[in-house]
Amino acid sequence: MNKQETKTRDKRIRTGSIALRIALGSALYLLLAFVIVDLVVLWIEARPQIAFDPVLDPHGKELAVTLFTVCKEIVTGGRFLLLLQIEGVVILIKLVLDLLRVRAQLKPLDEIAQAAMDLSNIDVSSDDRFAKLETAIDRLSPADEGEVLSTGDAELEGLEGAVNNMIGRMRDAYKQQARFVSDASHELRTPIAVIKGYADMLDRWGKEDESILEESIAAIKTESDNMQHLVEQLLFLARGDSGRTPVEKADFSLTDMMKEACSESAMIDEQHSYRLDAAEDVQAYGDVSLLKQTARILIENAKKYSPEGTEIVLGVKMKDGRPCFSVEDSGIGMDREAQAHIFERFYRADDSRARSSGGTGLGLAIAKWIVDRHGGRFEVVSRKDIGTRISVIL
Ligand SMILES: Nc1ncnc2c1ncn2[C@@H]1O[C@H](COP(=O)(O)OP(=O)(O)OP(=O)(O)O)[C@@H](O)[C@H]1O
Ligand SMILES: [Mg+2]
């Protein structure tokens, strides 16, 4: 019998026993009502016999005898006795049913107790299957993809499958982490090498040559800024991965958030014109400072990957009942292949161009981390040499 059939059978049994219990319960209360009505009727019928004359019967002896006779008649009377007998049978059936129900409810507990007892009786040290399993787990290496846990014991197959699944997931995370560390070190090496190169140049010729002095100072400044930006991005992702970045959600106006982002960008960047295309007061729920950081990352990209003098449009609207914001540029755009990877850490569509513009390939990975924490998604529309629009739907 499969799981579904067992469930249906259990449901039917449960429904049947509930119906039976309701029927018996109702019968019991009905009989109880009959007994009470019967008692009242019998008492009323017997009342005329109960007469008390304090002169003829000063001690109430006559009265006591009459009362006893009346009660005896009521109790031993055929109709009342029959009702009591029926009620007794109904009570008995109900008692048996309740007992069975309690035993059925306690059955799983009994089974758990039995299983625990069986487990405690297993002697792990003398069972060589456990020793084999332990040795096989010890031999596994965290990095070797091809290695799986296998003892060849059919009884351990299920357990091995579960352990292998878990090891697979751990290896994926390990690989991802190792790649992240190696990419991060590689990215840090470049600005350090540049700074060291200029420092050496300064040391040799910079003291006398004014032009070398200025060039070196400018380059060292730019590279240290890039390095600071990279380190901040790495710290954000590392904190995010270890769950140390708090996400404090509240209701806020998405329109106001994008209005502020628009005026800030227009003030900082004079090479592009900024326009806000916003619906009136779109409300959202989320961490406003993290979402504003996302908008800034998108604006930074629009700015970096579109020529001077072009327009950048910031949009806010409701899309399919969800709050949505977007950044659109008329820049270099991307092909489909690149669009599939832009949210990966350290990915740059056009490596040399992005690198020369100071890109590390972490901006959109950070944006994705933030949007994921809000249960939102991205929508990317881009055409090479025409432009890009990236929307966030919350
Ligand atoms: N608006 C855009 N137009 C064209 N290409 C874009 C745009 N936005 C992103 N890209 C491409 O996606 C890549 C990844 O973007 P991301 O913001 O993650 O990194 P970045 O801009 O290179 O560096 P940074 O970490 O400094 O933001 C970019 O290198 C670029 O090739
Ligand atoms: Mg970027």
GROMACS .gro file of C-alpha atoms and ligand atoms in nm:
model
  426
    1MET     CA    1   0.000   0.000   0.000
    2ASN     CA    2   0.150   0.335  -0.099
    3LYS     CA    3   0.158   0.650   0.119
    4GLN     CA    4  -0.148   0.806  -0.052
    5GLU     CA    5  -0.362   0.494  -0.007
    6THR     CA    6  -0.259   0.462   0.360
    7LYS     CA    7  -0.351   0.828   0.415
    8THR     CA    8  -0.697   0.781   0.250
    9ARG     CA    9  -0.760   0.465   0.456
   10ASP     CA   10  -0.661   0.636   0.782
   11LYS     CA   11  -0.884   0.932   0.694
   12ARG     CA   12  -1.182   0.701   0.628
   13ILE     CA   13  -1.127   0.513   0.955
   14ARG     CA   14  -1.103   0.841   1.144
   15THR     CA   15  -1.422   0.978   0.984
   16GLY     CA   16  -1.609   0.649   1.060
   17SER     CA   17  -1.504   0.641   1.426
   18ILE     CA   18  -1.594   1.009   1.475
   19ALA     CA   19  -1.945   0.946   1.329
   20LEU     CA   20  -1.992   0.640   1.556
   21ARG     CA   21  -1.880   0.836   1.864
   22ILE     CA   22  -2.120   1.122   1.783
   23ALA     CA   23  -2.410   0.873   1.734
   24LEU     CA   24  -2.338   0.696   2.065
   25GLY     CA   25  -2.295   1.022   2.251
   26SER     CA   26  -2.628   1.154   2.120
   27ALA     CA   27  -2.802   0.825   2.211
   28LEU     CA   28  -2.662   0.850   2.563
   29TYR     CA   29  -2.787   1.204   2.616
   30LEU     CA   30  -3.129   1.114   2.464
   31LEU     CA   31  -3.164   0.818   2.700
   32LEU     CA   32  -3.059   1.033   2.994
   33ALA     CA   33  -3.332   1.281   2.899
   34PHE     CA   34  -3.586   0.993   2.878
   35VAL     CA   35  -3.484   0.869   3.222
   36ILE     CA   36  -3.527   1.215   3.379
   37VAL     CA   37  -3.867   1.272   3.209
   38ASP     CA   38  -3.973   0.921   3.313
   39LEU     CA   39  -3.872   0.984   3.674
   40VAL     CA   40  -4.070   1.310   3.682
   41VAL     CA   41  -4.382   1.144   3.530
   42LEU     CA   42  -4.365   0.849   3.771
   43TRP     CA   43  -4.321   1.083   4.066
   44ILE     CA   44  -4.623   1.294   3.964
   45GLU     CA   45  -4.832   0.974   3.923
   46ALA     CA   46  -4.728   0.852   4.269
   47ARG     CA   47  -4.776   1.182   4.452
   48PRO     CA   48  -5.145   1.132   4.558
   49GLN     CA   49  -5.036   0.827   4.764
   50ILE     CA   50  -4.803   1.047   4.967
   51ALA     CA   51  -5.022   1.210   5.226
   52PHE     CA   52  -4.892   1.322   5.562
   53ASP     CA   53  -5.125   1.360   5.859
   54PRO     CA   54  -4.932   1.484   6.168
   55VAL     CA   55  -5.218   1.371   6.399
   56LEU     CA   56  -5.246   1.011   6.270
   57ASP     CA   57  -4.875   0.976   6.198
   58PRO     CA   58  -4.685   1.206   6.439
   59HIS     CA   59  -4.341   1.042   6.379
   60GLY     CA   60  -4.373   1.028   5.996
   61LYS     CA   61  -4.343   0.648   6.006
   62GLU     CA   62  -4.639   0.597   5.766
   63LEU     CA   63  -4.490   0.859   5.532
   64ALA     CA   64  -4.150   0.690   5.528
   65VAL     CA   65  -4.305   0.353   5.441
   66THR     CA   66  -4.516   0.510   5.162
   67LEU     CA   67  -4.211   0.694   5.018
   68PHE     CA   68  -4.008   0.372   5.020
   69THR     CA   69  -4.290   0.182   4.843
   70VAL     CA   70  -4.327   0.457   4.578
   71CYS     CA   71  -3.952   0.470   4.509
   72LYS     CA   72  -3.935   0.091   4.488
   73GLU     CA   73  -4.223   0.090   4.238
   74ILE     CA   74  -4.052   0.355   4.027
   75VAL     CA   75  -3.715   0.178   4.021
   76THR     CA   76  -3.849  -0.171   3.965
   77GLY     CA   77  -4.116  -0.054   3.718
   78GLY     CA   78  -4.068  -0.217   3.373
   79ARG     CA   79  -4.028   0.097   3.159
   80PHE     CA   80  -3.768   0.266   3.381
   81LEU     CA   81  -3.567  -0.053   3.423
   82LEU     CA   82  -3.555  -0.102   3.046
   83LEU     CA   83  -3.429   0.254   2.991
   84LEU     CA   84  -3.158   0.203   3.254
   85GLN     CA   85  -3.049  -0.123   3.094
   86ILE     CA   86  -3.025   0.035   2.747
   87GLU     CA   87  -2.828   0.325   2.893
   88GLY     CA   88  -2.592   0.082   3.064
   89VAL     CA   89  -2.523  -0.096   2.734
   90VAL     CA   90  -2.459   0.235   2.554
   91ILE     CA   91  -2.217   0.345   2.828
   92LEU     CA   92  -2.034   0.015   2.803
   93ILE     CA   93  -1.995   0.042   2.423
   94LYS     CA   94  -1.871   0.401   2.456
   95LEU     CA   95  -1.623   0.295   2.721
   96VAL     CA   96  -1.481   0.020   2.500
   97LEU     CA   97  -1.457   0.257   2.200
   98ASP     CA   98  -1.280   0.524   2.405
   99LEU     CA   99  -1.034   0.266   2.535
  100LEU     CA  100  -0.956   0.154   2.179
  101ARG     CA  101  -0.909   0.518   2.072
  102VAL     CA  102  -0.666   0.591   2.354
  103ARG     CA  103  -0.469   0.276   2.271
  104ALA     CA  104  -0.455   0.377   1.902
  105GLN     CA  105  -0.327   0.723   1.997
  106LEU     CA  106  -0.059   0.579   2.221
  107LYS     CA  107   0.058   0.329   1.957
  108PRO     CA  108   0.313   0.562   1.786
  109LEU     CA  109   0.463   0.639   2.127
  110ASP     CA  110   0.495   0.267   2.197
  111GLU     CA  111   0.663   0.220   1.860
  112ILE     CA  112   0.912   0.504   1.931
  113ALA     CA  113   0.991   0.354   2.270
  114GLN     CA  114   1.043   0.014   2.108
  115ALA     CA  115   1.268   0.162   1.836
  116ALA     CA  116   1.473   0.347   2.099
  117MET     CA  117   1.507   0.026   2.295
  118ASP     CA  118   1.620  -0.165   1.981
  119LEU     CA  119   1.873   0.110   1.902
  120SER     CA  120   2.017   0.109   2.249
  121ASN     CA  121   2.057  -0.268   2.228
  122ILE     CA  122   2.275  -0.242   1.914
  123ASP     CA  123   2.638  -0.286   2.000
  124VAL     CA  124   2.802  -0.030   1.764
  125SER     CA  125   3.156  -0.143   1.846
  126SER     CA  126   3.093  -0.503   1.748
  127ASP     CA  127   2.896  -0.418   1.430
  128ASP     CA  128   3.160  -0.393   1.156
  129ARG     CA  129   2.916  -0.203   0.924
  130PHE     CA  130   2.954   0.102   1.145
  131ALA     CA  131   3.331   0.067   1.150
  132LYS     CA  132   3.331   0.044   0.767
  133LEU     CA  133   3.111   0.355   0.743
  134GLU     CA  134   3.338   0.549   0.978
  135THR     CA  135   3.650   0.458   0.779
  136ALA     CA  136   3.480   0.549   0.448
  137ILE     CA  137   3.377   0.893   0.587
  138ASP     CA  138   3.730   0.952   0.722
  139ARG     CA  139   3.878   0.884   0.379
  140LEU     CA  140   3.660   1.141   0.196
  141SER     CA  141   3.839   1.456   0.084
  142PRO     CA  142   3.648   1.788   0.081
  143ALA     CA  143   3.774   1.894  -0.261
  144ASP     CA  144   3.779   1.572  -0.465
  145GLU     CA  145   3.463   1.588  -0.679
  146GLY     CA  146   3.467   1.224  -0.792
  147GLU     CA  147   3.491   1.072  -0.446
  148VAL     CA  148   3.166   0.944  -0.296
  149LEU     CA  149   3.080   0.752   0.019
  150SER     CA  150   3.029   0.384  -0.064
  151THR     CA  151   3.071   0.081   0.162
  152GLY     CA  152   2.902  -0.166  -0.073
  153ASP     CA  153   2.657  -0.263   0.205
  154ALA     CA  154   2.300  -0.267   0.067
  155GLU     CA  155   2.152  -0.184   0.408
  156LEU     CA  156   2.354   0.138   0.426
  157GLU     CA  157   2.260   0.256   0.074
  158GLY     CA  158   1.991   0.505   0.191
  159LEU     CA  159   2.222   0.658   0.452
  160GLU     CA  160   2.508   0.681   0.200
  161GLY     CA  161   2.283   0.859  -0.051
  162ALA     CA  162   2.187   1.122   0.208
  163VAL     CA  163   2.550   1.173   0.317
  164ASN     CA  164   2.664   1.200  -0.049
  165ASN     CA  165   2.397   1.465  -0.120
  166MET     CA  166   2.512   1.665   0.180
  167ILE     CA  167   2.879   1.632   0.083
  168GLY     CA  168   2.790   1.748  -0.272
  169ARG     CA  169   2.632   2.065  -0.135
  170MET     CA  170   2.926   2.125   0.099
  171ARG     CA  171   3.173   2.080  -0.190
  172ASP     CA  172   2.979   2.335  -0.401
  173ALA     CA  173   2.992   2.590  -0.118
  174TYR     CA  174   3.361   2.511  -0.058
  175LYS     CA  175   3.440   2.559  -0.431
  176GLN     CA  176   3.245   2.886  -0.444
  177GLN     CA  177   3.426   3.016  -0.136
  178ALA     CA  178   3.768   2.911  -0.267
  179ARG     CA  179   3.701   3.084  -0.602
  180PHE     CA  180   3.584   3.398  -0.423
  181VAL     CA  181   3.902   3.411  -0.212
  182SER     CA  182   4.128   3.351  -0.514
  183ASP     CA  183   3.944   3.617  -0.727
  184ALA     CA  184   3.956   3.865  -0.440
  185SER     CA  185   4.332   3.816  -0.389
  186HIS     CA  186   4.388   3.851  -0.762
  187GLU     CA  187   4.188   4.176  -0.775
  188LEU     CA  188   4.377   4.315  -0.475
  189ARG     CA  189   4.712   4.227  -0.625
  190THR     CA  190   4.667   4.467  -0.921
  191PRO     CA  191   4.626   4.795  -0.730
  192ILE     CA  192   4.900   4.692  -0.485
  193ALA     CA  193   5.140   4.627  -0.775
  194VAL     CA  194   5.051   4.962  -0.935
  195ILE     CA  195   5.103   5.153  -0.608
  196LYS     CA  196   5.434   4.972  -0.550
  197GLY     CA  197   5.546   5.053  -0.907
  198TYR     CA  198   5.475   5.424  -0.866
  199ALA     CA  199   5.638   5.431  -0.521
  200ASP     CA  200   5.954   5.279  -0.675
  201MET     CA  201   5.943   5.535  -0.958
  202LEU     CA  202   5.905   5.817  -0.704
  203ASP     CA  203   6.197   5.680  -0.509
  204ARG     CA  204   6.425   5.676  -0.813
  205TRP     CA  205   6.334   5.985  -1.015
  206GLY     CA  206   6.045   6.158  -0.844
  207LYS     CA  207   6.260   6.372  -0.616
  208GLU     CA  208   6.402   6.566  -0.908
  209ASP     CA  209   6.136   6.529  -1.179
  210GLU     CA  210   5.821   6.733  -1.104
  211SER     CA  211   5.609   6.560  -1.374
  212ILE     CA  212   5.689   6.210  -1.241
  213LEU     CA  213   5.605   6.331  -0.894
  214GLU     CA  214   5.259   6.453  -1.000
  215GLU     CA  215   5.183   6.148  -1.215
  216SER     CA  216   5.281   5.912  -0.936
  217ILE     CA  217   5.075   6.092  -0.672
  218ALA     CA  218   4.767   6.093  -0.899
  219ALA     CA  219   4.806   5.722  -0.983
  220ILE     CA  220   4.861   5.624  -0.620
  221LYS     CA  221   4.548   5.819  -0.522
  222THR     CA  222   4.332   5.653  -0.792
  223GLU     CA  223   4.460   5.305  -0.716
  224SER     CA  224   4.415   5.342  -0.341
  225ASP     CA  225   4.057   5.466  -0.403
  226ASN     CA  226   3.993   5.159  -0.621
  227MET     CA  227   4.140   4.936  -0.354
  228GLN     CA  228   3.926   5.096  -0.084
  229HIS     CA  229   3.614   5.047  -0.302
  230LEU     CA  230   3.708   4.683  -0.362
  231VAL     CA  231   3.775   4.614   0.006
  232GLU     CA  232   3.440   4.770   0.104
  233GLN     CA  233   3.259   4.553  -0.153
  234LEU     CA  234   3.440   4.240  -0.033
  235LEU     CA  235   3.355   4.320   0.327
  236PHE     CA  236   2.987   4.371   0.238
  237LEU     CA  237   2.967   4.031   0.065
  238ALA     CA  238   3.165   3.853   0.339
  239ARG     CA  239   2.936   4.000   0.608
  240GLY     CA  240   2.631   3.912   0.399
  241ASP     CA  241   2.748   3.550   0.352
  242SER     CA  242   2.801   3.505   0.723
  243GLY     CA  243   2.459   3.658   0.803
  244ARG     CA  244   2.606   3.963   0.978
  245THR     CA  245   2.437   4.228   0.761
  246PRO     CA  246   2.115   4.336   0.932
  247VAL     CA  247   1.812   4.387   0.706
  248GLU     CA  248   1.569   4.622   0.879
  249LYS     CA  249   1.242   4.636   0.690
  250ALA     CA  250   0.972   4.902   0.718
  251ASP     CA  251   0.712   5.076   0.499
  252PHE     CA  252   0.860   5.359   0.293
  253SER     CA  253   0.797   5.567  -0.018
  254LEU     CA  254   0.984   5.423  -0.317
  255THR     CA  255   0.906   5.741  -0.511
  256ASP     CA  256   1.081   5.953  -0.246
  257MET     CA  257   1.379   5.715  -0.241
  258MET     CA  258   1.430   5.743  -0.620
  259LYS     CA  259   1.369   6.122  -0.611
  260GLU     CA  260   1.659   6.154  -0.364
  261ALA     CA  261   1.880   5.919  -0.570
  262CYS     CA  262   1.803   6.126  -0.880
  263SER     CA  263   1.891   6.463  -0.730
  264GLU     CA  264   2.208   6.319  -0.563
  265SER     CA  265   2.330   6.173  -0.896
  266ALA     CA  266   2.257   6.494  -1.089
  267MET     CA  267   2.459   6.686  -0.833
  268ILE     CA  268   2.762   6.452  -0.843
  269ASP     CA  269   2.767   6.372  -1.214
  270GLU     CA  270   2.760   6.666  -1.453
  271GLN     CA  271   2.844   6.455  -1.757
  272HIS     CA  272   2.497   6.303  -1.785
  273SER     CA  273   2.145   6.439  -1.752
  274TYR     CA  274   1.910   6.267  -1.509
  275ARG     CA  275   1.532   6.239  -1.539
  276LEU     CA  276   1.283   6.087  -1.293
  277ASP     CA  277   0.985   5.908  -1.442
  278ALA     CA  278   0.788   5.824  -1.129
  279ALA     CA  279   0.428   5.738  -1.049
  280GLU     CA  280   0.286   5.931  -0.752
  281ASP     CA  281   0.381   5.787  -0.416
  282VAL     CA  282   0.461   5.419  -0.479
  283GLN     CA  283   0.485   5.252  -0.136
  284ALA     CA  284   0.715   4.958  -0.064
  285TYR     CA  285   0.822   4.743   0.230
  286GLY     CA  286   1.191   4.683   0.285
  287ASP     CA  287   1.524   4.816   0.409
  288VAL     CA  288   1.531   5.160   0.251
  289SER     CA  289   1.906   5.217   0.292
  290LEU     CA  290   1.997   4.880   0.134
  291LEU     CA  291   1.749   4.934  -0.153
  292LYS     CA  292   1.892   5.282  -0.210
  293GLN     CA  293   2.236   5.121  -0.227
  294THR     CA  294   2.096   4.894  -0.502
  295ALA     CA  295   1.966   5.196  -0.693
  296ARG     CA  296   2.308   5.362  -0.657
  297ILE     CA  297   2.483   5.050  -0.797
  298LEU     CA  298   2.252   5.054  -1.102
  299ILE     CA  299   2.301   5.430  -1.151
  300GLU     CA  300   2.679   5.390  -1.118
  301ASN     CA  301   2.673   5.129  -1.396
  302ALA     CA  302   2.448   5.343  -1.619
  303LYS     CA  303   2.690   5.631  -1.568
  304LYS     CA  304   3.000   5.418  -1.630
  305TYR     CA  305   2.872   5.236  -1.938
  306SER     CA  306   2.708   5.523  -2.128
  307PRO     CA  307   2.875   5.813  -2.312
  308GLU     CA  308   2.889   6.163  -2.174
  309GLY     CA  309   2.598   6.388  -2.259
  310THR     CA  310   2.339   6.106  -2.270
  311GLU     CA  311   2.031   6.084  -2.050
  312ILE     CA  312   1.979   5.839  -1.760
  313VAL     CA  313   1.616   5.775  -1.667
  314LEU     CA  314   1.514   5.657  -1.319
  315GLY     CA  315   1.169   5.495  -1.311
  316VAL     CA  316   0.925   5.407  -1.031
  317LYS     CA  317   0.590   5.235  -1.084
  318MET     CA  318   0.365   4.948  -0.978
  319LYS     CA  319   0.419   4.640  -1.196
  320ASP     CA  320   0.166   4.354  -1.173
  321GLY     CA  321   0.069   4.486  -0.830
  322ARG     CA  322   0.432   4.500  -0.709
  323PRO     CA  323   0.648   4.809  -0.646
  324CYS     CA  324   0.922   4.840  -0.907
  325PHE     CA  325   1.215   5.074  -0.973
  326SER     CA  326   1.446   5.089  -1.274
  327VAL     CA  327   1.750   5.262  -1.421
  328GLU     CA  328   1.777   5.309  -1.797
  329ASP     CA  329   2.070   5.434  -2.006
  330SER     CA  330   2.158   5.480  -2.373
  331GLY     CA  331   2.503   5.327  -2.337
  332ILE     CA  332   2.715   5.040  -2.466
  333GLY     CA  333   2.459   4.769  -2.376
  334MET     CA  334   2.531   4.395  -2.348
  335ASP     CA  335   2.466   4.084  -2.554
  336ARG     CA  336   2.250   3.793  -2.426
  337GLU     CA  337   2.547   3.582  -2.318
  338ALA     CA  338   2.674   3.863  -2.092
  339GLN     CA  339   2.328   3.931  -1.948
  340ALA     CA  340   2.314   3.574  -1.814
  341HIS     CA  341   2.627   3.632  -1.598
  342ILE     CA  342   2.624   3.994  -1.482
  343PHE     CA  343   2.505   3.903  -1.129
  344GLU     CA  344   2.796   3.663  -1.072
  345ARG     CA  345   3.080   3.782  -0.850
  346PHE     CA  346   3.374   3.938  -1.041
  347TYR     CA  347   3.202   3.900  -1.379
  348ARG     CA  348   3.264   4.181  -1.631
  349ALA     CA  349   3.100   4.166  -1.973
  350ASP     CA  350   3.381   4.349  -2.145
  351ASP     CA  351   3.672   4.277  -1.916
  352SER     CA  352   3.927   4.529  -2.042
  353ARG     CA  353   3.672   4.811  -2.084
  354ALA     CA  354   3.511   4.752  -1.744
  355ARG     CA  355   3.850   4.723  -1.574
  356SER     CA  356   3.973   5.048  -1.728
  357SER     CA  357   3.658   5.219  -1.596
  358GLY     CA  358   3.739   5.095  -1.247
  359GLY     CA  359   3.490   4.810  -1.242
  360THR     CA  360   3.555   4.508  -1.019
  361GLY     CA  361   3.246   4.310  -1.117
  362LEU     CA  362   3.100   4.303  -0.766
  363GLY     CA  363   2.838   4.583  -0.786
  364LEU     CA  364   2.554   4.373  -0.928
  365ALA     CA  365   2.644   4.075  -0.706
  366ILE     CA  366   2.587   4.305  -0.405
  367ALA     CA  367   2.264   4.436  -0.560
  368LYS     CA  368   2.145   4.077  -0.609
  369TRP     CA  369   2.225   3.988  -0.248
  370ILE     CA  370   2.009   4.283  -0.132
  371VAL     CA  371   1.720   4.212  -0.370
  372ASP     CA  372   1.721   3.842  -0.275
  373ARG     CA  373   1.683   3.937   0.093
  374HIS     CA  374   1.365   4.124  -0.014
  375GLY     CA  375   1.223   3.830  -0.212
  376GLY     CA  376   1.249   4.046  -0.523
  377ARG     CA  377   1.384   3.988  -0.875
  378PHE     CA  378   1.567   4.167  -1.155
  379GLU     CA  379   1.456   4.223  -1.510
  380VAL     CA  380   1.731   4.308  -1.761
  381VAL     CA  381   1.660   4.453  -2.105
  382SER     CA  382   1.975   4.539  -2.299
  383ARG     CA  383   2.090   4.576  -2.660
  384LYS     CA  384   2.449   4.622  -2.767
  385ASP     CA  385   2.526   4.985  -2.856
  386ILE     CA  386   2.166   5.091  -2.786
  387GLY     CA  387   2.133   5.083  -2.409
  388THR     CA  388   2.029   4.897  -2.095
  389ARG     CA  389   1.736   4.902  -1.855
  390ILE     CA  390   1.764   4.708  -1.529
  391SER     CA  391   1.447   4.691  -1.315
  392VAL     CA  392   1.404   4.564  -0.962
  393ILE     CA  393   1.061   4.418  -0.886
  394LEU     CA  394   1.000   4.383  -0.512
  395LIG     N1  395   2.420   4.958  -1.762
  395LIG     C1  396   2.508   4.873  -1.814
  395LIG     N2  397   2.545   4.882  -1.945
  395LIG     C2  398   2.634   4.795  -1.996
  395LIG     N3  399   2.694   4.697  -1.928
  395LIG     C3  400   2.662   4.683  -1.799
  395LIG     C4  401   2.569   4.771  -1.735
  395LIG     N4  402   2.557   4.731  -1.607
  395LIG     C5  403   2.638   4.626  -1.591
  395LIG     N5  404   2.704   4.597  -1.704
  395LIG     C6  405   2.802   4.488  -1.726
  395LIG     O1  406   2.789   4.399  -1.618
  395LIG     C7  407   2.916   4.382  -1.553
  395LIG     C8  408   2.895   4.361  -1.405
  395LIG     O2  409   2.848   4.480  -1.343
  395LIG     P1  410   2.888   4.513  -1.194
  395LIG     O3  411   2.820   4.636  -1.155
  395LIG     O4  412   2.863   4.390  -1.115
  395LIG     O5  413   3.044   4.529  -1.199
  395LIG     P2  414   3.132   4.653  -1.246
  395LIG     O6  415   3.046   4.767  -1.282
  395LIG     O7  416   3.223   4.600  -1.352
  395LIG     O8  417   3.218   4.683  -1.118
  395LIG     P3  418   3.174   4.745  -0.979
  395LIG     O9  419   3.196   4.632  -0.884
  395LIG    O10  420   3.265   4.856  -0.954
  395LIG    O11  421   3.032   4.783  -0.990
  395LIG     C9  422   2.993   4.507  -1.587
  395LIG    O12  423   3.131   4.486  -1.584
  395LIG    C10  424   2.944   4.539  -1.727
  395LIG    O13  425   3.017   4.468  -1.820
  396MG      MG  426   2.909   4.830  -1.134
   0.00000   0.00000   0.00000
